[in-house]
Amino acid sequence: MNKHHEPTGHTEDHQVTLRGPAELADALPYMLGYHPTDSVVMVALHGSRGRFGGRVRLGIPHSPNEWPPVARQLAQCLIEGGGRRSKRPDGIVLFLCQDPADGESPRRVMERLRPFAQRLRAECGALDVPVYEALCISGGRFWSYCCPDERCCPAEGNALAVSGTSVMAAAAAYAGVQVRGSLRDMEARFEPLTSPAAGDQRKALDRVAAAVVPRILDREGRRRVAEETIALAHALMARFAGAPSGPDRLAADRADDLLITHDEAAAVILGLQDRQTRDRGAEWMEGPEAETALRLWRALSRRCVGPYAEHAAAPLTLA
């Protein structure tokens, strides 16, 4: 087992010391707030005890031809980009998370991704920052790319800890930190509607666009559209606030969809294409209205159907 470091993660007023690959693998969802499916995650370490710092996440590129430039960009982003904002990291922990494809074993995933892990380690080393640990997490198991000792890191990998049983899980529960499912589950909540209602939503977007776009091209009209957009968005948030969201996420999203008409959704979606209007909406994400605003951005993202899919960039950015 690699014992170069004992990274310490902060949960409000107390610290949790993690030792070895098993505890690092278990801690990853608590660091991010979700299970990072199909992702490469890099976490900066600071000081002799390896305190967690900045982190970057990206979907694993499908083509190995993309791995060298992506590895270089990720290393530069975390090491040089983070160094401009705070102290340069003393080390890095690397995670490659990907579930097996049909007919593929978790171990095969680990071996397939090994060149990507090696490239990431090399790019970090080229910037004089070592990768202390590199883990592959797949199919409920994990492997260390750094540890050659089969007594603790066997070829078949190690099973992940049972959910909720680790020291990190206990500390997170004490601190009120929640893991919000997998990244795949979270992304699904933003995907465009595919129900019959999608056709009606597209017609509403066509109709509202014909009326709003000419107004946006006029300075005074643009100002009025911005005010109307913010007022309508705030009214929709008040409507959401009066209908608390339940624990069933799918049912909650369906209920939210019923609270917005097609024309209302179209008006806010098109209004948010203006950057200054979008900046005003972003202010809600910094205060007590953030959770309600997030529900609205999700609902609007789901309404960006058909040729209006690119319009989802605005609510997705806010989310």
Tab-separated table of C-alpha atoms in Angstrom, residues 177-293:
chain	number	residue	atom	x	y	z
A	177	VAL	CA	-22.761	16.433	3.875
A	178	GLN	CA	-24.917	14.446	1.440
A	179	VAL	CA	-24.000	12.389	-1.608
A	180	ARG	CA	-26.574	13.219	-4.289
A	181	GLY	CA	-26.437	9.970	-6.245
A	182	SER	CA	-24.302	9.489	-9.339
A	183	LEU	CA	-23.243	12.041	-11.908
A	184	ARG	CA	-25.293	10.092	-14.459
A	185	ASP	CA	-28.394	10.450	-12.286
A	186	MET	CA	-27.775	14.170	-11.862
A	187	GLU	CA	-27.306	14.717	-15.599
A	188	ALA	CA	-30.555	12.886	-16.353
A	189	ARG	CA	-32.457	15.581	-14.462
A	190	PHE	CA	-31.377	18.148	-17.078
A	191	GLU	CA	-32.079	16.159	-20.239
A	192	PRO	CA	-34.722	17.504	-22.687
A	193	LEU	CA	-38.261	16.192	-22.507
A	194	THR	CA	-39.069	13.228	-24.726
A	195	SER	CA	-42.764	12.978	-23.829
A	196	PRO	CA	-45.535	14.153	-26.170
A	197	ALA	CA	-45.325	17.494	-24.362
A	198	ALA	CA	-42.015	18.139	-26.147
A	199	GLY	CA	-43.890	18.946	-29.357
A	200	ASP	CA	-46.040	21.562	-27.632
A	201	GLN	CA	-42.961	23.045	-25.979
A	202	ARG	CA	-41.215	23.393	-29.322
A	203	LYS	CA	-44.227	25.206	-30.778
A	204	ALA	CA	-44.218	27.568	-27.793
A	205	LEU	CA	-40.520	28.285	-28.289
A	206	ASP	CA	-41.138	29.052	-31.969
A	207	ARG	CA	-44.016	31.328	-31.090
A	208	VAL	CA	-42.243	33.228	-28.315
A	209	ALA	CA	-38.996	33.514	-30.290
A	210	ALA	CA	-40.851	35.225	-33.142
A	211	ALA	CA	-42.105	37.829	-30.688
A	212	VAL	CA	-39.056	38.246	-28.410
A	213	VAL	CA	-36.060	38.175	-30.757
A	214	PRO	CA	-37.008	41.398	-32.654
A	215	ARG	CA	-37.477	43.176	-29.317
A	216	ILE	CA	-34.022	42.074	-28.094
A	217	LEU	CA	-32.441	43.669	-31.171
A	218	ASP	CA	-33.754	47.060	-29.991
A	219	ARG	CA	-31.959	48.647	-27.002
A	220	GLU	CA	-35.097	49.684	-25.152
A	221	GLY	CA	-36.843	46.462	-26.096
A	222	ARG	CA	-33.901	44.473	-24.773
A	223	ARG	CA	-34.094	46.241	-21.426
A	224	ARG	CA	-37.803	45.524	-21.136
A	225	VAL	CA	-37.343	41.865	-22.087
A	226	ALA	CA	-34.689	41.573	-19.382
A	227	GLU	CA	-37.035	43.011	-16.736
A	228	GLU	CA	-39.884	40.769	-17.873
A	229	THR	CA	-37.615	37.702	-17.810
A	230	ILE	CA	-36.352	38.356	-14.288
A	231	ALA	CA	-39.857	39.111	-13.011
A	232	LEU	CA	-41.294	35.943	-14.560
A	233	ALA	CA	-38.411	33.782	-13.323
A	234	HIS	CA	-38.863	35.134	-9.814
A	235	ALA	CA	-42.598	34.459	-9.982
A	236	LEU	CA	-41.919	30.878	-11.043
A	237	MET	CA	-39.491	30.461	-8.141
A	238	ALA	CA	-42.183	31.672	-5.754
A	239	ARG	CA	-44.512	29.092	-7.293
A	240	PHE	CA	-41.890	26.389	-6.678
A	241	ALA	CA	-41.330	27.574	-3.130
A	242	GLY	CA	-45.030	27.039	-2.454
A	243	ALA	CA	-44.738	23.419	-3.619
A	244	PRO	CA	-41.880	21.817	-1.645
A	245	SER	CA	-39.912	19.129	-3.466
A	246	GLY	CA	-40.189	15.554	-2.139
A	247	PRO	CA	-37.435	12.933	-1.686
A	248	ASP	CA	-38.296	11.077	-4.914
A	249	ARG	CA	-36.269	13.049	-7.455
A	250	LEU	CA	-38.080	11.769	-10.541
A	251	ALA	CA	-41.481	12.532	-9.042
A	252	ALA	CA	-40.234	15.924	-7.848
A	253	ASP	CA	-39.040	16.856	-11.343
A	254	ARG	CA	-42.350	15.805	-12.876
A	255	ALA	CA	-44.214	17.919	-10.338
A	256	ASP	CA	-41.999	20.919	-11.118
A	257	ASP	CA	-42.659	20.487	-14.844
A	258	LEU	CA	-46.387	20.798	-14.198
A	259	LEU	CA	-45.889	24.145	-12.456
A	260	ILE	CA	-44.654	25.909	-15.618
A	261	THR	CA	-46.624	26.457	-18.804
A	262	HIS	CA	-44.953	26.032	-22.195
A	263	ASP	CA	-45.139	29.763	-22.936
A	264	GLU	CA	-43.685	30.694	-19.536
A	265	ALA	CA	-40.777	28.308	-20.026
A	266	ALA	CA	-40.146	29.632	-23.538
A	267	ALA	CA	-40.158	33.255	-22.372
A	268	VAL	CA	-37.593	32.681	-19.626
A	269	ILE	CA	-35.379	30.424	-21.775
A	270	LEU	CA	-35.180	33.019	-24.548
A	271	GLY	CA	-34.745	35.881	-22.099
A	272	LEU	CA	-31.806	34.120	-20.440
A	273	GLN	CA	-29.902	34.092	-23.725
A	274	ASP	CA	-28.928	37.668	-22.844
A	275	ARG	CA	-25.735	37.553	-20.759
A	276	GLN	CA	-26.618	40.465	-18.483
A	277	THR	CA	-30.009	38.935	-17.714
A	278	ARG	CA	-28.308	35.625	-16.991
A	279	ASP	CA	-25.870	37.360	-14.628
A	280	ARG	CA	-28.783	38.731	-12.628
A	281	GLY	CA	-30.232	35.234	-12.341
A	282	ALA	CA	-26.861	33.966	-11.130
A	283	GLU	CA	-27.144	36.178	-8.048
A	284	TRP	CA	-29.926	33.908	-6.747
A	285	MET	CA	-27.467	31.015	-6.565
A	286	GLU	CA	-25.505	32.754	-3.809
A	287	GLY	CA	-28.317	33.190	-1.298
A	288	PRO	CA	-31.261	31.500	0.400
A	289	GLU	CA	-33.122	31.151	-2.918
A	290	ALA	CA	-30.417	28.902	-4.417
A	291	GLU	CA	-32.245	25.590	-4.029
A	292	THR	CA	-35.471	26.957	-5.515
A	293	ALA	CA	-33.543	28.597	-8.352
